[in-house]
Amino acid sequence: MLNVKKEFGHFQAVDHVTLNIEPNEFFTLLGPSGCGKTTLLRMMAGFETPTSGEILLDKRSIAGLLPNGRPINTVFQNYALFPHMTVAENIGFGLKMLGRRRNEIVPVVEEMLRLVRLEGAGERPVTKLSGGQQQRVALARALAPRPKVLLLDEPLSALDLKLRQSMQIELKRLQAETGITFVFVTHDQEEALTMSDRIAVMSKGRVLQVGSARDIYEHPADRFVAGFIGETNFLEGTIVEAKGRVARVRLKSGADVAAAMPEGLPTSGDVTIVVRPEHLQIAADKDAALCATVETVVYFGTDTHVHLRLKDGSPVIVRQQNRRDGTAPPDVGTEVGLSIPDGVAQVLKD
Amino acid sequence: MADVAAIRSPDIKKQSGFAFIAGSCIAVLYLPMLVVIAYSFNSANNLGAKWHGFTSNWYNVVLANTEFYDSTILSLIVAAAATLISTVLATAAALGTTRGRPWRGQGSAYLAITTPLVVPEIVTGISLLSLFAFLSTVTGIDLGIWKLILAHSAFCIPFAYLPIRARLEGMDTTLDNAAADLYATPWKTFRYVTMPLLVPGISSGAALAFIVSFDDFTITQLIAGPGETTLPLYIWGRIRRTLTPELNAMCTLLLLISLAFIVLSFILSHRRRA
C-alpha cells in the first residue's frame, strides 16, 4: 500500500530508491549513519520534499500534502514530547487537532495508556517520566490517531540495553495488536533482525537488498550487506569449476570449498566467499586442507569466539556453542584444522 | 574529603579577597538605593544628610500629590501600550529570524533589530523628534500622546526581542515537526505548542520593555509635548524647584513599581514549572 519511489537531495542523500511496503508490515530501513534512511523517513512524513520521484500511499500520491495532511505519524528519535502538557494531553493531541470532541478523545487516550502499559499515568507531566516511559508516551501519541503508517526514527537508541531489548518485543506486540504498518529506521542490525518482517539494507543513499531477516543473513546480496549484518568471514579465492548453482572455489590458502553460486555472477575468476562464524568447525586433525593458528579466545557465555589466522594471513572467526559436555576451545597459539561443511559458504558479488 | 574537593576544581569563592570584592560590588550597587529609601523617612524639611528623626509623613505628602498621581498614571499608560506593541512586534521578529527556512538578510535583520541597544539614547531621541516634526509638517496631524507611545515602542523592541529570541533558540524545533505530524496546522502549532512554551521568554521580554519604558527620561524629555509629564519627568522637574525628602519617597515608590513588575514576570515564567 505504501509505494515509495526514489528521490534525491542536492548531494544525493537518497539515490533512486524504490521500495514497496506492504500493509500491516513491520518494515525496517537498516544502514549506517548517513546512509539516507532518516532522509527517506522524513520524506514519507513530509518534512522533506523529494527532488524527483513520488511517494504513493494506497496508490495515491501524497506529494502535495503537508505533514499535517498525511495519515502518517512519527515517533521521533528524541521523542519530542510536548513538555508543557500531561501524558494524556500529549497522547490526545493528534485527535484534538483532528477536531475530535473531548468525549471521543478520552476513551482513546485510556486505551492507548493501557496498550503501552502506562495505566493511571495520564495526569503526570511528561517531564517527570523516565526515558523508557517517555518512549511509551511517544508511541501512544503517534498511535492514538490510528495512522495508516507509523514511522519510527531510531526510537530505541537512547535507551539502555535491557530496556531496549524489552521495547523490541513490546514494539513487535504493538504492531501485531494494532495492525498498523510500521516503518522502522535503525543502524542496529540486531534490532532489525529481531523485529522486522522485511528489512531494506541501505548504504550511501541506495537500497542494496530487501528481504526477510533470514534472507539477508543467510543470502547477503553483496559484500556490504554480508559485512554489515552479523559477523562474517570473507575468504579470497578463484573459481575452479562452476556447475549450476554450486561452484568449487580454490582458496588462497590452498583448500577447495563448495560454495553456493547466486545467479548473474561470472562463473570464473577471482571471487570472495562468505562463511558465517557459527558454520565453521574446528577439526581435530591438523592435516585438514584449511589450517589456522589460534590467536585469541573470547568467552561470551552462550558461545565462545575463536579468532584464528590462516596460512595466507587472512583472519577468521569461529563461533562455538558452549555445551556442558562439549569440547573445550583450543588453546591460544596451537595450530588447528578448519572444515567448511557443504552448503554454508556463498560466493559474493563484490 | 576536603582535599579531594580542592583538587577537583579551583573554587573562585576560596580565593583570598573574594568576599571583599563581592561585598564591595554589592555595596556600590545597592547602598545608594538604601540611602534614598532611608532618607525618605527623614523628618527634615530638606534633602540634607542630617537625620532629624523618623517619619512616614513624606509618603502621605506624595500620595496626596495629584501631580504625582497624574504623572504615574501617564507613565503606566505609556509603558503598558509600548510594552504591548513592542512585545507583539518583537515576538513576530523573533519567530521570523529563528523559525522557518533561513532567508537572505536574516543576519542583517538580527543586527538591525538589536543595534538600537548601542545607539546613544540622545541620538535616538533627536532622530525621533525630527521624524515626528517632519510627519506633522507633511501631514498636518499631531499624534499627541501616540508620539510618546510610538517612540517608547521603538526603543523597547530590542529589549523585548532578545529574551524571546533566546527562548526560541533554546526550543527544540522537532516539537514543531511533532505538532505538524499530529495534524496541527501552522497556526495551531503556534497556538498550542510554540506559544505556551514561549511564555517565559515573552513575559521576561515584556517586563524588560515595561521597565525600560517606565523609567525612560532622555527620549521622553525630547518627545513629550506640553502636559505629557511622565513620572521621571515630573521627578526631574521637582528637583529643580523644591528639594524635600518627598523626592526620596517618590523615588522609592518608582523603585517599588519597577520591582513589582520584575517579580510579576518571574512568577509568570516559573508558574508553569511548579
Coordinates of C-alpha atoms in Angstrom, one line a residue:
Chain A
M1 CA 0.0 0.0 0.0
L2 CA 2.9 2.3 0.5
N3 CA 4.8 2.6 -2.7
V4 CA 7.8 4.8 -2.1
K5 CA 9.8 5.8 -5.0
K6 CA 13.1 7.5 -5.5
E7 CA 14.3 11.0 -4.9
F8 CA 17.5 12.7 -4.1
G9 CA 18.7 15.9 -2.4
H10 CA 21.4 18.0 -3.8
F11 CA 24.1 15.6 -2.6
Q12 CA 22.1 12.5 -3.4
A13 CA 21.2 11.7 0.2
V14 CA 18.7 9.2 -1.3
D15 CA 19.6 7.9 -4.7
H16 CA 16.8 6.4 -6.9
V17 CA 15.3 4.3 -4.1
T18 CA 12.2 2.2 -5.0
L19 CA 10.5 0.4 -2.2
N20 CA 7.2 -1.3 -1.9
I21 CA 6.0 -1.6 1.6
E22 CA 3.1 -3.9 2.3
P23 CA 0.1 -3.2 4.5
N24 CA 0.5 -4.3 8.2
E25 CA 4.1 -4.9 7.7
F26 CA 7.0 -4.3 10.1
F27 CA 9.4 -2.8 7.6
T28 CA 12.9 -1.7 8.6
L29 CA 15.3 0.6 6.9
L30 CA 18.8 -0.5 8.1
G31 CA 22.1 1.2 7.4
P32 CA 25.0 3.0 8.9
S33 CA 24.5 6.7 9.8
G34 CA 24.5 8.9 6.8
C35 CA 23.1 6.3 4.5
G36 CA 19.9 8.2 3.8
K37 CA 17.5 6.2 5.9
T38 CA 16.3 9.1 8.0
T39 CA 16.0 11.3 5.0
L40 CA 13.8 8.7 3.4
L41 CA 11.7 8.6 6.5
R42 CA 11.4 12.4 6.7
M43 CA 10.2 12.4 3.1
M44 CA 7.4 9.9 4.0
A45 CA 6.4 12.1 6.9
G46 CA 6.5 15.2 4.7
F47 CA 9.3 17.1 6.4
E48 CA 11.5 16.9 3.3
T49 CA 10.4 17.2 -0.3
P50 CA 11.8 14.7 -2.9
T51 CA 13.8 16.3 -5.6
S52 CA 12.2 13.9 -8.0
G53 CA 10.1 10.8 -7.9
E54 CA 7.0 10.2 -5.9
I55 CA 5.6 8.6 -2.7
L56 CA 2.4 6.7 -3.0
L57 CA 0.1 5.8 -0.2
D58 CA -2.8 3.5 -1.1
K59 CA -1.9 4.1 -4.7
R60 CA -2.3 7.8 -4.3
S61 CA 0.5 10.3 -4.4
I62 CA 1.0 12.2 -1.2
A63 CA 3.5 14.7 -2.7
G64 CA 1.2 17.7 -2.4
L65 CA 0.3 17.0 1.3
L66 CA 1.9 18.8 4.2
P67 CA 2.9 16.7 7.2
N68 CA -0.4 17.7 8.9
G69 CA -2.3 16.4 6.0
R70 CA -0.8 12.9 5.9
P71 CA -2.3 9.9 7.7
I72 CA 1.2 9.1 8.8
N73 CA 2.6 9.6 12.3
T74 CA 6.2 9.7 13.6
V75 CA 7.9 8.5 16.8
F76 CA 10.9 10.9 16.9
Q77 CA 14.4 9.9 18.0
N78 CA 14.3 12.3 20.9
Y79 CA 10.6 11.6 21.4
A80 CA 9.7 15.4 21.0
L81 CA 7.0 15.2 23.7
F82 CA 5.3 18.5 24.5
P83 CA 6.9 19.4 27.8
H84 CA 4.1 21.7 28.9
M85 CA 1.4 19.0 28.7
T86 CA 0.5 16.0 30.7
V87 CA 0.8 12.4 29.4
A88 CA -2.9 12.4 28.5
E89 CA -2.7 15.8 26.7
N90 CA 0.3 14.6 24.7
I91 CA -1.5 11.4 23.7
G92 CA -4.7 13.2 22.8
F93 CA -3.0 16.0 20.9
G94 CA -3.4 14.4 17.4
L95 CA -7.1 13.7 17.9
K96 CA -7.7 17.2 19.3
M97 CA -6.0 18.7 16.2
L98 CA -8.2 16.5 14.0
G99 CA -11.2 18.2 15.7
R100 CA -12.4 15.2 17.7
R101 CA -14.6 16.0 20.8
R102 CA -13.4 15.5 24.3
N103 CA -15.7 12.6 24.9
E104 CA -14.2 10.8 21.9
I105 CA -10.6 11.6 22.9
V106 CA -10.8 10.4 26.5
P107 CA -11.6 6.7 25.8
V108 CA -8.9 6.5 23.1
V109 CA -6.3 8.0 25.4
E110 CA -7.3 5.4 28.1
E111 CA -7.0 2.6 25.5
M112 CA -3.6 3.9 24.4
L113 CA -2.3 4.1 28.0
R114 CA -3.4 0.5 28.5
L115 CA -1.8 -0.5 25.2
V116 CA 1.6 0.9 26.3
R117 CA 1.2 -0.2 29.9
L118 CA 1.0 3.2 31.5
E119 CA -2.4 3.0 33.1
G120 CA -3.0 5.7 35.6
A121 CA -0.1 7.9 34.5
G122 CA -2.3 10.1 32.3
E123 CA -2.3 13.2 34.6
R124 CA 1.5 13.2 35.2
P125 CA 3.7 15.8 33.5
V126 CA 5.8 14.2 30.8
T127 CA 8.9 15.8 32.2
K128 CA 8.7 13.7 35.3
L129 CA 8.8 10.4 33.4
S130 CA 11.8 8.1 32.9
G131 CA 13.3 7.6 29.4
G132 CA 11.5 4.3 28.9
Q133 CA 8.2 5.8 29.9
Q134 CA 8.7 8.8 27.7
Q135 CA 9.3 6.4 24.8
R136 CA 6.0 4.7 25.5
V137 CA 4.1 8.0 25.6
A138 CA 5.7 9.0 22.3
L139 CA 4.5 5.7 20.9
A140 CA 1.0 6.1 22.3
R141 CA 0.8 9.7 21.0
A142 CA 1.7 8.5 17.5
L143 CA -0.6 5.6 17.6
A144 CA -3.7 7.3 19.0
P145 CA -4.9 8.9 15.8
R146 CA -4.7 5.4 14.1
P147 CA -2.4 6.4 11.3
K148 CA -2.1 4.2 8.2
V149 CA 1.7 4.2 8.7
L150 CA 3.8 4.7 11.8
L151 CA 7.3 5.9 11.2
L152 CA 9.9 5.2 13.9
D153 CA 13.2 7.1 13.8
E154 CA 15.7 5.1 15.8
P155 CA 13.4 5.3 18.8
L156 CA 15.3 2.9 20.9
S157 CA 18.8 4.4 20.6
A158 CA 18.5 6.5 23.8
L159 CA 17.6 3.5 26.0
D160 CA 19.9 1.2 27.8
L161 CA 20.4 -2.4 26.7
K162 CA 17.9 -4.1 28.9
L163 CA 15.2 -1.6 28.2
R164 CA 15.9 -1.7 24.5
Q165 CA 15.5 -5.4 24.4
S166 CA 12.2 -5.4 26.2
M167 CA 11.0 -2.5 24.0
Q168 CA 11.9 -4.5 20.9
I169 CA 9.4 -7.2 22.0
E170 CA 6.9 -4.5 23.0
L171 CA 7.1 -2.8 19.6
K172 CA 6.5 -6.1 17.8
R173 CA 3.5 -6.8 20.1
L174 CA 2.1 -3.3 19.4
Q175 CA 2.4 -3.7 15.7
A176 CA 0.6 -7.1 15.8
E177 CA -2.2 -5.7 18.1
T178 CA -2.8 -2.5 16.1
G179 CA -2.3 -3.9 12.6
I180 CA -0.7 -0.6 11.6
T181 CA 2.2 -0.6 9.1
F182 CA 5.5 0.2 10.9
V183 CA 8.4 1.7 9.1
F184 CA 11.4 1.5 11.5
V185 CA 14.7 3.2 11.0
T186 CA 17.8 1.8 12.7
H187 CA 21.5 1.4 12.4
D188 CA 21.4 -1.6 14.8
Q189 CA 21.4 -4.8 12.8
E190 CA 20.3 -6.9 15.8
E191 CA 17.3 -4.6 16.3
A192 CA 16.4 -5.0 12.6
L193 CA 16.8 -8.8 12.7
T194 CA 14.7 -9.4 15.8
M195 CA 11.7 -7.2 14.9
S196 CA 11.2 -6.9 11.2
D197 CA 9.1 -8.7 8.7
R198 CA 11.3 -7.3 6.0
I199 CA 14.5 -5.3 6.0
A200 CA 15.9 -2.9 3.4
V201 CA 19.7 -2.6 3.8
M202 CA 20.9 0.9 2.7
S203 CA 24.3 2.4 2.1
K204 CA 25.2 5.7 0.6
G205 CA 21.7 6.6 -0.4
R206 CA 21.0 3.3 -2.2
V207 CA 19.0 0.2 -1.2
L208 CA 21.3 -2.8 -1.5
Q209 CA 19.0 -5.6 -0.5
V210 CA 15.4 -6.1 0.6
G211 CA 14.3 -9.3 2.2
S212 CA 13.4 -11.1 5.4
A213 CA 15.9 -11.2 8.3
R214 CA 16.7 -14.8 7.3
D215 CA 17.2 -13.9 3.6
I216 CA 19.5 -11.1 4.4
Y217 CA 21.5 -13.0 6.9
E218 CA 21.8 -16.2 5.0
H219 CA 22.0 -14.9 1.5
P220 CA 23.6 -11.5 1.6
A221 CA 23.4 -9.8 -1.8
D222 CA 26.9 -8.2 -1.7
R223 CA 29.9 -7.7 0.4
F224 CA 28.5 -4.6 2.3
V225 CA 25.3 -6.4 3.3
A226 CA 27.3 -9.5 4.4
G227 CA 29.7 -7.4 6.5
F228 CA 27.0 -5.1 8.0
I229 CA 24.7 -7.9 9.2
G230 CA 26.3 -10.0 11.8
E231 CA 29.8 -11.2 12.0
T232 CA 31.3 -12.7 8.8
N233 CA 34.4 -14.3 7.4
F234 CA 35.5 -13.2 4.0
L235 CA 37.8 -15.6 2.1
E236 CA 39.5 -14.8 -1.2
G237 CA 39.8 -17.5 -3.9
T238 CA 39.4 -18.5 -7.5
I239 CA 36.6 -20.4 -9.1
V240 CA 38.0 -23.7 -10.5
E241 CA 34.6 -25.2 -11.5
A242 CA 31.1 -23.8 -11.7
K243 CA 28.2 -26.3 -12.0
G244 CA 24.7 -24.8 -11.9
R245 CA 24.2 -23.1 -8.5
V246 CA 27.4 -24.5 -6.9
A247 CA 31.0 -23.5 -7.5
R248 CA 34.2 -25.1 -6.4
V249 CA 36.4 -22.3 -5.2
R250 CA 40.1 -22.7 -4.5
L251 CA 41.1 -20.5 -1.6
K252 CA 44.4 -18.6 -1.5
S253 CA 45.5 -20.8 1.4
G254 CA 45.1 -23.8 -0.9
A255 CA 41.9 -25.6 0.2
D256 CA 38.9 -26.3 -2.1
V257 CA 35.5 -25.2 -0.9
A258 CA 32.0 -25.8 -2.3
A259 CA 30.1 -22.5 -2.3
A260 CA 26.6 -21.5 -3.3
M261 CA 26.6 -19.5 -6.5
P262 CA 24.0 -16.7 -6.8
E263 CA 22.6 -16.0 -10.2
G264 CA 24.1 -13.5 -12.5
L265 CA 27.7 -13.8 -11.3
P266 CA 30.7 -14.6 -13.6
T267 CA 31.5 -18.3 -13.4
S268 CA 35.2 -17.9 -13.4
G269 CA 37.9 -15.7 -12.0
D270 CA 38.8 -14.3 -8.5
V271 CA 35.9 -14.2 -6.0
T272 CA 35.2 -13.6 -2.4
I273 CA 33.3 -16.2 -0.5
V274 CA 31.5 -15.6 2.8
V275 CA 31.1 -18.0 5.7
R276 CA 29.3 -17.2 9.0
P277 CA 31.4 -17.9 12.1
E278 CA 28.9 -20.3 13.5
H279 CA 29.1 -22.5 10.4
L280 CA 32.8 -23.1 10.6
Q281 CA 34.0 -26.1 12.5
I282 CA 37.3 -26.6 14.2
A283 CA 38.6 -30.1 13.3
A284 CA 40.7 -32.2 15.5
D285 CA 43.0 -33.3 12.7
K286 CA 45.7 -30.9 11.9
D287 CA 46.1 -32.3 8.4
A288 CA 42.9 -30.7 7.2
A289 CA 43.2 -28.7 4.0
L290 CA 42.5 -25.5 5.9
C291 CA 45.0 -24.8 8.7
A292 CA 45.0 -21.9 11.0
T293 CA 46.7 -20.7 14.2
V294 CA 44.6 -19.7 17.2
E295 CA 45.2 -16.1 18.2
T296 CA 42.5 -15.1 20.7
V297 CA 39.7 -17.0 22.5
V298 CA 36.8 -14.9 23.8
Y299 CA 34.2 -16.4 26.1
F300 CA 30.6 -15.0 25.6
G301 CA 28.5 -17.1 27.9
T302 CA 26.4 -19.0 25.4
D303 CA 29.2 -19.3 22.9
T304 CA 32.9 -18.8 22.5
H305 CA 34.5 -16.8 19.7
V306 CA 37.8 -18.2 18.4
H307 CA 39.9 -15.8 16.4
L308 CA 42.3 -17.5 14.1
R309 CA 44.7 -16.7 11.3
L310 CA 45.0 -18.7 8.1
K311 CA 48.3 -19.6 6.5
D312 CA 47.9 -16.8 3.9
G313 CA 47.5 -14.3 6.7
S314 CA 43.7 -13.7 6.5
P315 CA 41.8 -13.6 9.8
V316 CA 38.9 -16.0 10.5
I317 CA 36.4 -16.1 13.4
V318 CA 34.8 -19.3 14.5
R319 CA 31.8 -19.3 16.9
Q320 CA 31.4 -22.4 19.0
Q321 CA 28.4 -23.1 21.2
N322 CA 29.3 -23.8 24.8
R323 CA 27.9 -27.2 25.9
R324 CA 28.3 -28.8 29.3
D325 CA 29.8 -31.9 27.7
G326 CA 31.3 -30.1 24.8
T327 CA 34.8 -29.9 23.7
A328 CA 36.9 -27.2 25.3
P329 CA 38.1 -24.4 22.9
P330 CA 41.6 -24.8 21.6
D331 CA 44.5 -23.2 23.4
V332 CA 46.0 -19.9 22.1
G333 CA 48.9 -20.5 19.8
T334 CA 48.0 -24.0 18.8
E335 CA 47.5 -25.0 15.1
V336 CA 44.2 -26.5 14.2
G337 CA 42.3 -27.6 11.2
L338 CA 39.2 -26.0 9.9
S339 CA 36.3 -27.5 8.0
I340 CA 33.6 -25.8 6.0
P341 CA 30.6 -28.0 5.6
D342 CA 28.9 -28.1 2.2
G343 CA 26.2 -25.5 1.6
V344 CA 27.3 -22.9 4.1
A345 CA 29.6 -20.8 2.0
Q346 CA 28.4 -18.4 -0.6
V347 CA 30.1 -16.6 -3.5
L348 CA 29.7 -12.9 -3.1
K349 CA 29.1 -10.1 -5.5
D350 CA 31.8 -7.5 -4.8
Chain B
M1 CA 37.4 14.7 51.7
A2 CA 38.3 18.4 51.7
D3 CA 41.5 17.7 49.8
V4 CA 39.6 15.8 47.1
A5 CA 37.2 18.7 46.7
A6 CA 40.1 21.2 46.4
I7 CA 41.7 19.1 43.7
R8 CA 38.6 18.7 41.6
S9 CA 38.3 22.3 40.6
P10 CA 39.8 25.6 41.8
D11 CA 36.9 27.3 43.5
I12 CA 36.9 31.0 42.9
K13 CA 35.0 31.5 46.1
K14 CA 38.0 30.3 48.0
Q15 CA 40.4 32.9 46.6
S16 CA 41.6 35.4 49.1
G17 CA 39.8 38.7 48.8
F18 CA 36.8 37.2 47.0
A19 CA 34.4 38.1 49.8
F20 CA 35.7 41.7 49.9
I21 CA 35.4 42.3 46.2
A22 CA 32.0 40.7 46.0
G23 CA 30.9 42.7 49.1
S24 CA 32.2 46.0 47.5
C25 CA 30.3 45.3 44.3
I26 CA 27.0 44.7 46.2
A27 CA 27.6 47.8 48.3
V28 CA 28.2 50.0 45.2
L29 CA 25.1 48.7 43.6
Y30 CA 22.7 48.9 46.5
L31 CA 23.9 51.4 49.1
P32 CA 22.8 54.5 47.1
M33 CA 19.4 53.0 46.8
L34 CA 19.3 52.2 50.6
V35 CA 20.2 55.8 51.3
V36 CA 17.4 57.1 49.1
I37 CA 15.0 54.7 50.8
A38 CA 16.2 55.5 54.4
Y39 CA 16.1 59.3 53.8
S40 CA 12.5 59.1 52.5
F41 CA 11.7 58.6 56.2
N42 CA 13.7 61.6 57.4
S43 CA 11.6 64.2 59.1
A44 CA 13.9 67.1 58.0
N45 CA 12.5 69.6 55.5
N46 CA 15.4 69.4 53.1
L47 CA 17.5 66.8 51.3
G48 CA 20.5 67.4 53.6
A49 CA 22.3 64.5 55.2
K50 CA 21.3 65.4 58.7
W51 CA 18.9 62.9 60.3
H52 CA 16.1 64.7 62.1
G53 CA 14.0 61.7 63.2
F54 CA 11.7 59.1 61.7
T55 CA 8.5 60.0 59.9
S56 CA 6.4 58.3 57.2
N57 CA 4.8 61.7 56.5
W58 CA 6.5 62.2 53.2
Y59 CA 4.6 59.2 51.8
N60 CA 1.4 60.9 52.8
V61 CA 2.6 64.1 51.0
V62 CA 3.4 62.1 47.9
L63 CA 0.1 60.2 47.9
A64 CA -1.8 63.4 48.3
N65 CA 0.1 65.0 45.4
T66 CA -2.2 65.0 42.4
E67 CA 0.6 65.8 40.0
F68 CA 2.5 62.7 41.2
Y69 CA -0.7 60.7 40.6
D70 CA -1.3 62.1 37.1
S71 CA 2.3 61.6 36.0
T72 CA 2.4 58.0 37.4
I73 CA -0.8 57.1 35.6
L74 CA 0.5 58.6 32.3
S75 CA 3.8 56.7 32.8
L76 CA 1.8 53.4 33.3
I77 CA -0.4 54.0 30.3
V78 CA 2.6 54.8 28.0
A79 CA 4.6 51.9 29.4
A80 CA 1.7 49.4 29.1
A81 CA 0.9 50.5 25.5
A82 CA 4.6 50.5 24.5
T83 CA 5.1 47.0 26.1
L84 CA 2.1 45.6 24.2
I85 CA 3.2 47.0 20.9
S86 CA 6.9 46.2 21.2
T87 CA 6.3 42.7 22.6
V88 CA 4.0 41.7 19.8
L89 CA 6.4 43.1 17.2
A90 CA 9.4 41.5 18.9
T91 CA 7.7 38.1 19.1
A92 CA 7.0 38.3 15.4
A93 CA 10.5 39.4 14.7
A94 CA 12.0 36.6 16.9
L95 CA 9.8 34.0 15.1
G96 CA 10.9 35.4 11.7
T97 CA 14.6 35.3 12.5
T98 CA 14.7 31.9 14.1
R99 CA 12.0 29.7 12.5
G100 CA 11.3 28.5 9.0
R101 CA 13.8 28.3 6.2
P102 CA 16.9 30.6 6.5
W103 CA 16.5 33.6 4.3
R104 CA 18.7 36.2 2.7
G105 CA 19.4 39.1 5.0
Q106 CA 18.5 37.1 8.2
G107 CA 21.8 38.1 9.8
S108 CA 21.3 41.7 8.8
A109 CA 17.8 41.7 10.2
Y110 CA 19.1 40.5 13.6
L111 CA 21.7 43.3 13.6
A112 CA 19.0 45.8 12.6
I113 CA 16.8 44.8 15.4
T114 CA 19.5 44.8 18.1
T115 CA 21.7 47.7 17.1
P116 CA 19.4 50.4 18.7
L117 CA 20.6 49.0 22.0
V118 CA 24.0 50.6 21.4
V119 CA 22.8 53.8 19.7
P120 CA 23.1 56.6 22.2
E121 CA 19.7 57.5 23.6
I122 CA 20.1 61.1 22.8
V123 CA 20.7 60.3 19.1
T124 CA 17.6 58.1 19.1
G125 CA 15.6 60.8 20.8
I126 CA 16.6 63.6 18.4
S127 CA 16.0 61.4 15.4
L128 CA 12.6 60.5 16.6
L129 CA 11.9 64.2 17.4
S130 CA 12.9 65.1 13.8
L131 CA 10.8 62.3 12.4
F132 CA 7.7 63.4 14.3
A133 CA 8.3 67.0 13.4
F134 CA 8.6 66.0 9.7
L135 CA 5.4 63.9 9.9
S136 CA 3.4 66.7 11.4
T137 CA 4.6 69.2 8.9
V138 CA 3.9 66.9 5.9
T139 CA 0.5 65.5 7.1
G140 CA -0.6 68.3 9.4
I141 CA -1.6 65.7 12.0
D142 CA -0.3 65.9 15.6
L143 CA -0.1 62.4 17.0
G144 CA -0.3 63.7 20.6
I145 CA 0.3 61.1 23.2
W146 CA 0.9 58.5 20.4
K147 CA 4.2 60.1 19.7
L148 CA 5.4 59.1 23.2
I149 CA 3.9 55.6 22.8
L150 CA 5.4 55.0 19.4
A151 CA 8.8 56.3 20.5
H152 CA 8.8 54.1 23.5
S153 CA 7.6 51.1 21.5
A154 CA 10.5 51.7 19.1
F155 CA 13.3 51.6 21.6
C156 CA 11.6 48.8 23.6
I157 CA 11.6 46.4 20.7
P158 CA 15.2 45.2 21.1
F159 CA 14.8 44.7 24.8
A160 CA 11.7 42.6 24.3
Y161 CA 13.3 40.8 21.3
L162 CA 16.4 39.4 23.0
P163 CA 14.8 37.2 25.7
I164 CA 12.1 36.0 23.3
R165 CA 14.7 35.1 20.7
A166 CA 16.9 33.3 23.3
R167 CA 13.9 31.2 24.4
L168 CA 13.1 30.3 20.8
E169 CA 16.6 29.3 20.1
G170 CA 16.7 27.1 23.1
M171 CA 13.5 25.4 22.0
D172 CA 13.6 22.0 20.2
T173 CA 12.3 22.6 16.6
T174 CA 11.3 18.9 16.4
L175 CA 8.4 19.9 18.7
D176 CA 7.0 21.9 15.8
N177 CA 7.6 18.9 13.5
A178 CA 5.8 16.7 16.0
A179 CA 2.8 19.0 16.1
A180 CA 2.6 19.2 12.3
D181 CA 3.0 15.4 12.2
L182 CA 0.0 15.2 14.5
Y183 CA -2.3 17.1 12.2
A184 CA -1.7 20.6 13.6
T185 CA -1.9 23.4 11.1
P186 CA 0.9 26.1 11.4
W187 CA -1.4 28.3 13.3
K188 CA -2.5 25.6 15.7
T189 CA 1.2 24.6 16.2
F190 CA 1.9 28.2 17.2
R191 CA -1.2 28.4 19.4
Y192 CA -0.8 25.0 21.3
V193 CA 2.9 24.3 21.2
T194 CA 5.2 27.3 20.4
M195 CA 3.3 30.0 22.2
P196 CA 2.8 28.2 25.6
L197 CA 6.5 27.2 25.6
L198 CA 7.4 30.8 24.7
V199 CA 5.5 32.4 27.6
P200 CA 8.6 32.7 29.9
G201 CA 10.5 34.4 27.1
I202 CA 7.6 36.7 26.3
S203 CA 7.0 37.6 29.9
S204 CA 10.6 38.5 30.6
G205 CA 10.8 40.4 27.3
A206 CA 7.6 42.3 28.2
A207 CA 8.9 43.0 31.8
L208 CA 12.1 44.4 30.4
A209 CA 10.2 46.5 27.9
F210 CA 7.9 47.8 30.6
I211 CA 10.7 48.8 32.9
V212 CA 12.8 50.5 30.1
S213 CA 9.7 52.5 29.1
F214 CA 8.6 53.3 32.6
D215 CA 12.0 54.6 33.6
D216 CA 12.9 56.4 30.4
F217 CA 14.0 60.0 30.7
T218 CA 16.2 61.2 27.8
I219 CA 13.9 60.3 24.9
T220 CA 10.7 61.2 26.8
Q221 CA 12.2 64.6 27.6
L222 CA 12.7 65.3 23.9
I223 CA 9.4 63.9 22.6
A224 CA 6.9 64.7 25.3
G225 CA 4.5 67.5 24.4
P226 CA 3.1 70.0 26.8
G227 CA 1.2 68.4 29.7
E228 CA 2.7 65.0 28.9
T229 CA 4.7 64.7 32.1
T230 CA 5.7 61.2 32.9
L231 CA 6.9 60.2 36.3
P232 CA 10.6 60.5 35.6
L233 CA 10.0 63.9 34.0
Y234 CA 7.9 65.0 37.0
I235 CA 10.6 64.0 39.5
W236 CA 13.2 65.8 37.4
G237 CA 11.1 68.9 37.4
R238 CA 10.6 68.7 41.1
I239 CA 14.4 68.6 41.8
R240 CA 14.6 72.0 40.1
R241 CA 12.0 73.5 42.4
T242 CA 11.9 72.1 45.9
L243 CA 14.3 69.7 47.5
T244 CA 12.5 67.8 50.2
P245 CA 12.5 64.1 51.3
E246 CA 9.3 63.8 49.3
L247 CA 11.6 63.3 46.3
N248 CA 13.1 60.3 48.1
A249 CA 9.6 58.9 48.8
M250 CA 8.7 59.3 45.1
C251 CA 11.9 57.5 44.0
T252 CA 11.2 54.7 46.5
L253 CA 7.7 54.3 45.0
L254 CA 9.1 54.3 41.5
L255 CA 11.6 51.6 42.6
L256 CA 8.7 49.6 44.1
I257 CA 6.7 49.7 40.9
S258 CA 9.7 48.5 38.9
L259 CA 10.4 45.7 41.3
A260 CA 6.7 44.7 41.3
F261 CA 6.9 44.1 37.5
I262 CA 10.1 42.1 37.8
V263 CA 8.6 39.9 40.4
L264 CA 5.4 39.5 38.4
S265 CA 7.4 38.4 35.3
F266 CA 9.4 36.0 37.4
I267 CA 6.2 34.4 38.8
L268 CA 4.6 34.2 35.4
S269 CA 7.6 32.4 33.9
H270 CA 8.0 30.0 36.7
R271 CA 4.4 29.2 37.4
R272 CA 4.2 26.5 34.7
R273 CA 7.2 24.6 36.1
A274 CA 5.7 24.3 39.5

